[in-house]
CSV table of C-alpha atoms in Angstrom, one decimal:
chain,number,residue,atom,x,y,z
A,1,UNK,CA,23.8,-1.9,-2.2
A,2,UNK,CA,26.5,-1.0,-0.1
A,3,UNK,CA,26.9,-0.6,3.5
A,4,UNK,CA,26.7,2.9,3.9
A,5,UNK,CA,26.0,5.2,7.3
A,6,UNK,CA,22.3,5.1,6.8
A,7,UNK,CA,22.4,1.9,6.3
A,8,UNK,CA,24.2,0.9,9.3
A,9,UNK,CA,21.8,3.1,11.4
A,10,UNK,CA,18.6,0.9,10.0
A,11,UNK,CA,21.0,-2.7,10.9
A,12,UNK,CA,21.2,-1.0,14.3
A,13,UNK,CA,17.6,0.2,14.8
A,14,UNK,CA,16.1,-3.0,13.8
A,15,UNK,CA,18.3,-5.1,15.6
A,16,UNK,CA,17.8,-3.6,19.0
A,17,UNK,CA,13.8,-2.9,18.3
A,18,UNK,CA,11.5,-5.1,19.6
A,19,UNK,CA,8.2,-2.6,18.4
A,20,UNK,CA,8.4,-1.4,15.0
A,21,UNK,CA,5.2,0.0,12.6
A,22,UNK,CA,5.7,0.2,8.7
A,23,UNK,CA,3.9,2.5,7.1
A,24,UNK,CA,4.1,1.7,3.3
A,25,UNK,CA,2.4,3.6,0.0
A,26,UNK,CA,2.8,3.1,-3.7
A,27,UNK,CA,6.8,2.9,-4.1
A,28,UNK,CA,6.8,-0.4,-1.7
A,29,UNK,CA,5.3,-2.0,-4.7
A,30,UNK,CA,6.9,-0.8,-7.3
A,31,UNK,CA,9.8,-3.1,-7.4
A,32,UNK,CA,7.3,-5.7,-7.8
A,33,UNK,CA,6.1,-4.1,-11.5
A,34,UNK,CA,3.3,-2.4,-10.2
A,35,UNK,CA,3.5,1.2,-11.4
A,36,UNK,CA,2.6,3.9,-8.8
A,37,UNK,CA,0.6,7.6,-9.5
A,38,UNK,CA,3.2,9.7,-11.0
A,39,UNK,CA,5.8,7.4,-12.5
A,40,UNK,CA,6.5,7.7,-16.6
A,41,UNK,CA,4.3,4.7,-16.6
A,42,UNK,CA,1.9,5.9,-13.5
A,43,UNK,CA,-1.5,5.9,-13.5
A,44,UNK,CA,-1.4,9.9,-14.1
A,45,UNK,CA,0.3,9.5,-17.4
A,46,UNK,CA,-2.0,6.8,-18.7
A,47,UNK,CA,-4.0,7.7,-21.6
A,48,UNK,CA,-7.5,7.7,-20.9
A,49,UNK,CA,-10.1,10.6,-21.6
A,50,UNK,CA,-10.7,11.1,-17.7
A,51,UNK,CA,-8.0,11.4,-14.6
A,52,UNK,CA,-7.6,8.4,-12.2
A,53,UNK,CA,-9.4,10.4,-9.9
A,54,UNK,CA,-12.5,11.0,-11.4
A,55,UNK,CA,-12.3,6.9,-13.1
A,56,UNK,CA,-11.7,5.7,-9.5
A,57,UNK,CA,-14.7,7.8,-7.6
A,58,UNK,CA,-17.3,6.1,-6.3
A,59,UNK,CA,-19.7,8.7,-8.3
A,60,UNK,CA,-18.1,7.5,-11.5
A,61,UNK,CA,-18.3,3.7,-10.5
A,62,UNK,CA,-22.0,4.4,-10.1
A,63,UNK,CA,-22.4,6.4,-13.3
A,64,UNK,CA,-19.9,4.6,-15.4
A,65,UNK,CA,-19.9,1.2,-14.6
A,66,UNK,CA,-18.3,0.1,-17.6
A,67,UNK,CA,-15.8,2.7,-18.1
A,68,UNK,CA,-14.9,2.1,-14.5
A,69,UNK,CA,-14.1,-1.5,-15.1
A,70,UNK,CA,-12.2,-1.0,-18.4
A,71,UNK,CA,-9.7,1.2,-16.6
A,72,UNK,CA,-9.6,-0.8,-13.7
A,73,UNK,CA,-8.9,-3.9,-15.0
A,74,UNK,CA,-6.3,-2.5,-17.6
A,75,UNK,CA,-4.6,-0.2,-14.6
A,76,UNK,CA,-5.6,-1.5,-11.6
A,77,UNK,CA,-4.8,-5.7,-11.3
A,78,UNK,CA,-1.4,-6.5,-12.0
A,79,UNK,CA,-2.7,-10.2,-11.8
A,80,UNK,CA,0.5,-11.7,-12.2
A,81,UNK,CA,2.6,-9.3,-9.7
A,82,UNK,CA,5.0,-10.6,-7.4
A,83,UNK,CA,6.1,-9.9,-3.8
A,84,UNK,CA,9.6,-8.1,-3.8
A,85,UNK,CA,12.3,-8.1,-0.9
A,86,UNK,CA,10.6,-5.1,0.5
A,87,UNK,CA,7.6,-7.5,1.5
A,88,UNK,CA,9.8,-10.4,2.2
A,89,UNK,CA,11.8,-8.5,4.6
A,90,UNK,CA,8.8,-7.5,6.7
A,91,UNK,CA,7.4,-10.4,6.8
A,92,UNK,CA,11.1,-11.7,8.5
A,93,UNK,CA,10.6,-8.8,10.9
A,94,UNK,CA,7.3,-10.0,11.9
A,95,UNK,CA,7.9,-13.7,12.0
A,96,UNK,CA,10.9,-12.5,14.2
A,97,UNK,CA,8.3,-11.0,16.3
A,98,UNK,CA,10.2,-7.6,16.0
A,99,UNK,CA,7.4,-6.2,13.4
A,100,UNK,CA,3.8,-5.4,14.9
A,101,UNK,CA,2.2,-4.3,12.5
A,102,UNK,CA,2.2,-3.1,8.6
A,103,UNK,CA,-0.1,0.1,7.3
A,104,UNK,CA,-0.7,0.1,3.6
A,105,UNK,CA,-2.0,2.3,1.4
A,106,UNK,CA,-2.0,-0.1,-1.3
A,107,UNK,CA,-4.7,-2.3,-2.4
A,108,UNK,CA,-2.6,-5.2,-4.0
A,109,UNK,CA,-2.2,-7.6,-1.8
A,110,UNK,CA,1.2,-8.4,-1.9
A,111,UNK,CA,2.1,-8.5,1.7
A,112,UNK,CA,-0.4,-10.9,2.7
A,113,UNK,CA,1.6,-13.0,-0.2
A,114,UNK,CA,4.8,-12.4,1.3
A,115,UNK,CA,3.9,-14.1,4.2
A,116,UNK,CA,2.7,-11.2,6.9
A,117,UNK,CA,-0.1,-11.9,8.8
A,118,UNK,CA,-1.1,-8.6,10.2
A,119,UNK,CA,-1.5,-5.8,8.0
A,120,UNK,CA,-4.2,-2.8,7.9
A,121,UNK,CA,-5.1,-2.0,4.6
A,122,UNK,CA,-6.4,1.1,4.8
A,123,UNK,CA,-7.7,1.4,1.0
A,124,UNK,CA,-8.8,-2.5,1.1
A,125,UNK,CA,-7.7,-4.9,-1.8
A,126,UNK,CA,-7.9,-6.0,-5.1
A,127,UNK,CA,-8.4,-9.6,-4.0
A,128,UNK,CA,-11.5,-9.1,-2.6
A,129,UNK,CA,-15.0,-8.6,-4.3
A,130,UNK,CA,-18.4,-8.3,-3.3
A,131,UNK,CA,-22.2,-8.2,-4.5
A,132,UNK,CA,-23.9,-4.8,-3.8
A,133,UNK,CA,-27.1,-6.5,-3.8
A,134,UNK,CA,-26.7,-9.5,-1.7
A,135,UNK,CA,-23.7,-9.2,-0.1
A,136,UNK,CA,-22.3,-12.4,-1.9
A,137,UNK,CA,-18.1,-12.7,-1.8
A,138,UNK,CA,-16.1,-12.8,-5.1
A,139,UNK,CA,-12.3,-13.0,-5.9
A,140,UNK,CA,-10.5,-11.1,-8.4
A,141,UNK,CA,-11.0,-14.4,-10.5
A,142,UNK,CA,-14.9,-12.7,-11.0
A,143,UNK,CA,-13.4,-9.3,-12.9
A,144,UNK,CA,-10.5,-11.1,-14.7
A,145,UNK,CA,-12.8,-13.6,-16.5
A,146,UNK,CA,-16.1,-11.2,-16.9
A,147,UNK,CA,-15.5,-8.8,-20.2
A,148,UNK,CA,-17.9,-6.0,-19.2
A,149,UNK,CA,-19.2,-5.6,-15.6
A,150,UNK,CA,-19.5,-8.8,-13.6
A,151,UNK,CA,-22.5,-9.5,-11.9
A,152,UNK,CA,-23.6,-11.8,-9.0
A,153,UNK,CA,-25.8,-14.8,-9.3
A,154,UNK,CA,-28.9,-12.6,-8.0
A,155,UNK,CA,-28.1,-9.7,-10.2
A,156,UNK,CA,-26.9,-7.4,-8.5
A,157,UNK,CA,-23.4,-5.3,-9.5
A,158,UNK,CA,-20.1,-6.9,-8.0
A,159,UNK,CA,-17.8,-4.0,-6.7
A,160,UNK,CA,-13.9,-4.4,-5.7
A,161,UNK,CA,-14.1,-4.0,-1.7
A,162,UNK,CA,-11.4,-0.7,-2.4
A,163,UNK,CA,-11.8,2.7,-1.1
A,164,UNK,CA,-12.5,4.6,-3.9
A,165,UNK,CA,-12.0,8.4,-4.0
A,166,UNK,CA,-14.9,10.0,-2.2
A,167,UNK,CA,-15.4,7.1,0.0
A,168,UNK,CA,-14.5,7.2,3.9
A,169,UNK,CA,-11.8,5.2,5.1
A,170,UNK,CA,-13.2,2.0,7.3
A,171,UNK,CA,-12.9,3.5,10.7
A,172,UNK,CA,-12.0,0.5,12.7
A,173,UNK,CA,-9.1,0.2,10.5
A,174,UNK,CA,-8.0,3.3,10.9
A,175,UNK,CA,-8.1,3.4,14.7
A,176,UNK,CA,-6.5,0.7,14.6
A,177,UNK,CA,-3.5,2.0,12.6
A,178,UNK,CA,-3.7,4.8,15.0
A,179,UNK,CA,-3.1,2.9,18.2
A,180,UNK,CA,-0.3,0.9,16.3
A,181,UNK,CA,1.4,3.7,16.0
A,182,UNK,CA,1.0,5.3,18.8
A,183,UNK,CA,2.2,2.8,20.7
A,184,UNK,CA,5.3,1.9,18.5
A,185,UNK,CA,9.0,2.1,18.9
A,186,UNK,CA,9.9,2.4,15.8
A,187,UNK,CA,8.0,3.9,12.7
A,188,UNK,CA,9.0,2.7,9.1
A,189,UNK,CA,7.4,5.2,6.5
A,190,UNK,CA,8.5,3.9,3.1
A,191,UNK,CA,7.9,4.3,-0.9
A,192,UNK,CA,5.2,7.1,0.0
A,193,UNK,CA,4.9,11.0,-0.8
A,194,UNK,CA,2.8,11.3,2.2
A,195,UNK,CA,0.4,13.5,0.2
A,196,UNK,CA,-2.1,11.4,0.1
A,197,UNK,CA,-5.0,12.7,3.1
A,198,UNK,CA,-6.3,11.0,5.9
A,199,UNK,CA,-3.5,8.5,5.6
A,200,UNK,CA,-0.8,10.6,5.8
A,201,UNK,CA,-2.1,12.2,8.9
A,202,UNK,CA,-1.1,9.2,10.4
A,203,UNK,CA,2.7,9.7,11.0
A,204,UNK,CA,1.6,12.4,13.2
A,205,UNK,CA,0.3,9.9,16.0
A,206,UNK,CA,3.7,8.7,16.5
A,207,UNK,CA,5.4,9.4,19.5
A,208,UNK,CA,8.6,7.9,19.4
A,209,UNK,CA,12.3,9.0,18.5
A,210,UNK,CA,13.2,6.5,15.7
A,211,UNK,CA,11.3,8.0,12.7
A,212,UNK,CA,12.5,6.3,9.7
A,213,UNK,CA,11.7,7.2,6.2
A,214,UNK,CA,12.9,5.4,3.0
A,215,UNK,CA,11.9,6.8,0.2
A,216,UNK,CA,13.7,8.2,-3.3
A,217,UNK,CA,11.9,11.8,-3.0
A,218,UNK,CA,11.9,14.4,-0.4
A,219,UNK,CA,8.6,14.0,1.8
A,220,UNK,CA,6.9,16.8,4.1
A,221,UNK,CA,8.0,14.8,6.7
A,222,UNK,CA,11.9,14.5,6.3
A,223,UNK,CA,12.4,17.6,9.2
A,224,UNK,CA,10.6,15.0,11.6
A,225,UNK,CA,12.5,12.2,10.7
A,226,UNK,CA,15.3,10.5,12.5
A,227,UNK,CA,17.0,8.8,9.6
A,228,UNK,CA,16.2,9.6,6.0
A,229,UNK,CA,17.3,6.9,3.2
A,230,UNK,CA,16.8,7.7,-0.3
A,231,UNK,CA,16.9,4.6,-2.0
A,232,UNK,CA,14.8,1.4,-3.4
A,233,UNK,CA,13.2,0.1,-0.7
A,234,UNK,CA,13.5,-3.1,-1.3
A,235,UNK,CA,17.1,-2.9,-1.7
A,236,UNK,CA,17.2,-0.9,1.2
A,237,UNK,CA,15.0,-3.3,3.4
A,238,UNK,CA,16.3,-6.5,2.0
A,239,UNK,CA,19.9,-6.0,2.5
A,240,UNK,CA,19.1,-4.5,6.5
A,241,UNK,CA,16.9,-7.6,7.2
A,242,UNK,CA,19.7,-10.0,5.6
A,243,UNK,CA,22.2,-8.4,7.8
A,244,UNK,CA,20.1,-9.2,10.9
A,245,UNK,CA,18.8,-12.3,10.6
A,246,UNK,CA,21.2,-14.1,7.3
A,247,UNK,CA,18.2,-14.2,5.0
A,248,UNK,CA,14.3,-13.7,4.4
């Protein structure tokens, strides 16, 4: 990548901030091999009989186990998926004590990998398991070596501890993202449409004047932004973060 205006503005931003938020969706993760909704090889343009929507519902969970777990272990796991610069470069930030906080709307995991120790996932994670019955905890280990459904010791049906669609966002979480924000310096929104509702909502909590958005597409947020960057994010991230600090 090279040094252009925008970029400069994020070497200077980060290097003087000593609060910054990132706010992360889909694209974040991309670099890593993880498709995201409505790439060519997105979840939208996979080729099942029903949309992601209506296979990731917590109605069709309960009235299609099976199915459910057949698309979500073919779409949903990435097992082998690595963390990317994006991910290393906050987890610099934060181990510089510059970074408070990260928001994600992904359920993958791979900041927690990367190193960062405090991030909100606001749709949970793939990593994590649990019986409905008994309460019993499971890692993705369960799903990966169970062909059909897996089931806990007692019985009972073992769910991924993920938001699915008509499910209510965990609320401590979420006022907790809202405080983070609200009290930050600087907000990073990056590799997210900001389409996706209650999440999105979010970026309205923030009070500041360094509004940062990296992201390849136009959002409905760009008039509110201070700096726009339409590039990779890990590129864009990576090569800011080397610049202050040498490395990550």
């Amino acid at each position: 990548m090279t040094v252009n205006d925008e970029l400069k503005q994020l070497i200077t931003i980060l290097r003087s901030a000593e609060n910054i938020v990132f706010f992360g969706g889909a694209g974040v993760s991309t670099e890593s091999g993880i498709p995201d909704f409505r790439s060519e090889d997105g979840l939208y343009n996979s080729k099942y009989k029903y949309p992601p929507e209506t296979m990731l519902s917590h109605s069709f969970f309960v009235e299609n186990t099976s199915e459910f777990y057949r698309f979500y272990k073919d779409k949903m796991l990435h097992p082998n998926a690595l963390p990317n610069d994006a991910h290393f470069a906050l987890s610099a930030l934060e181990e510089h004590g510059k970074l408070k906080a990260i928001i994600t709307q992904n359920v993958d995991g791979l900041h927690h990998s990367a190193g960062s120790l405090k991030v909100l996932e606001l749709h949970g994670s793939r990593g994590r398991y649990y019986c409905m019955a008994c309460g019993k905890s499971y890692t993705m280990d369960i799903v990966l070596e169970t062909e059909d459904v897996p089931l806990c010791q007692c019985g009972g049906i073992i769910r991924p501890d993920v938001v699915l669609y008509e499910e209510g966002l965990d609320q401590r979480i979420l006022g907790e993202a809202i405080s983070v924000i609200k009290a930050a310096e600087v907000l990073i929104v990056g590799g997210t449409s900001l389409n996706v509702y209650p999440a999105a909502g979010l970026i309205q909590y923030y009070n500041g004047d360094k509004l940062v958005l990296i992201n390849k597409s136009e959002t409905s947020y760009d008039s509110y932004a201070n700096l726009i960057i339409r590039d990779n994010i890990g590129e864009t991230l990576g090569a800011a973060v080397r610049d202050v600090f040498g490395a990550i």
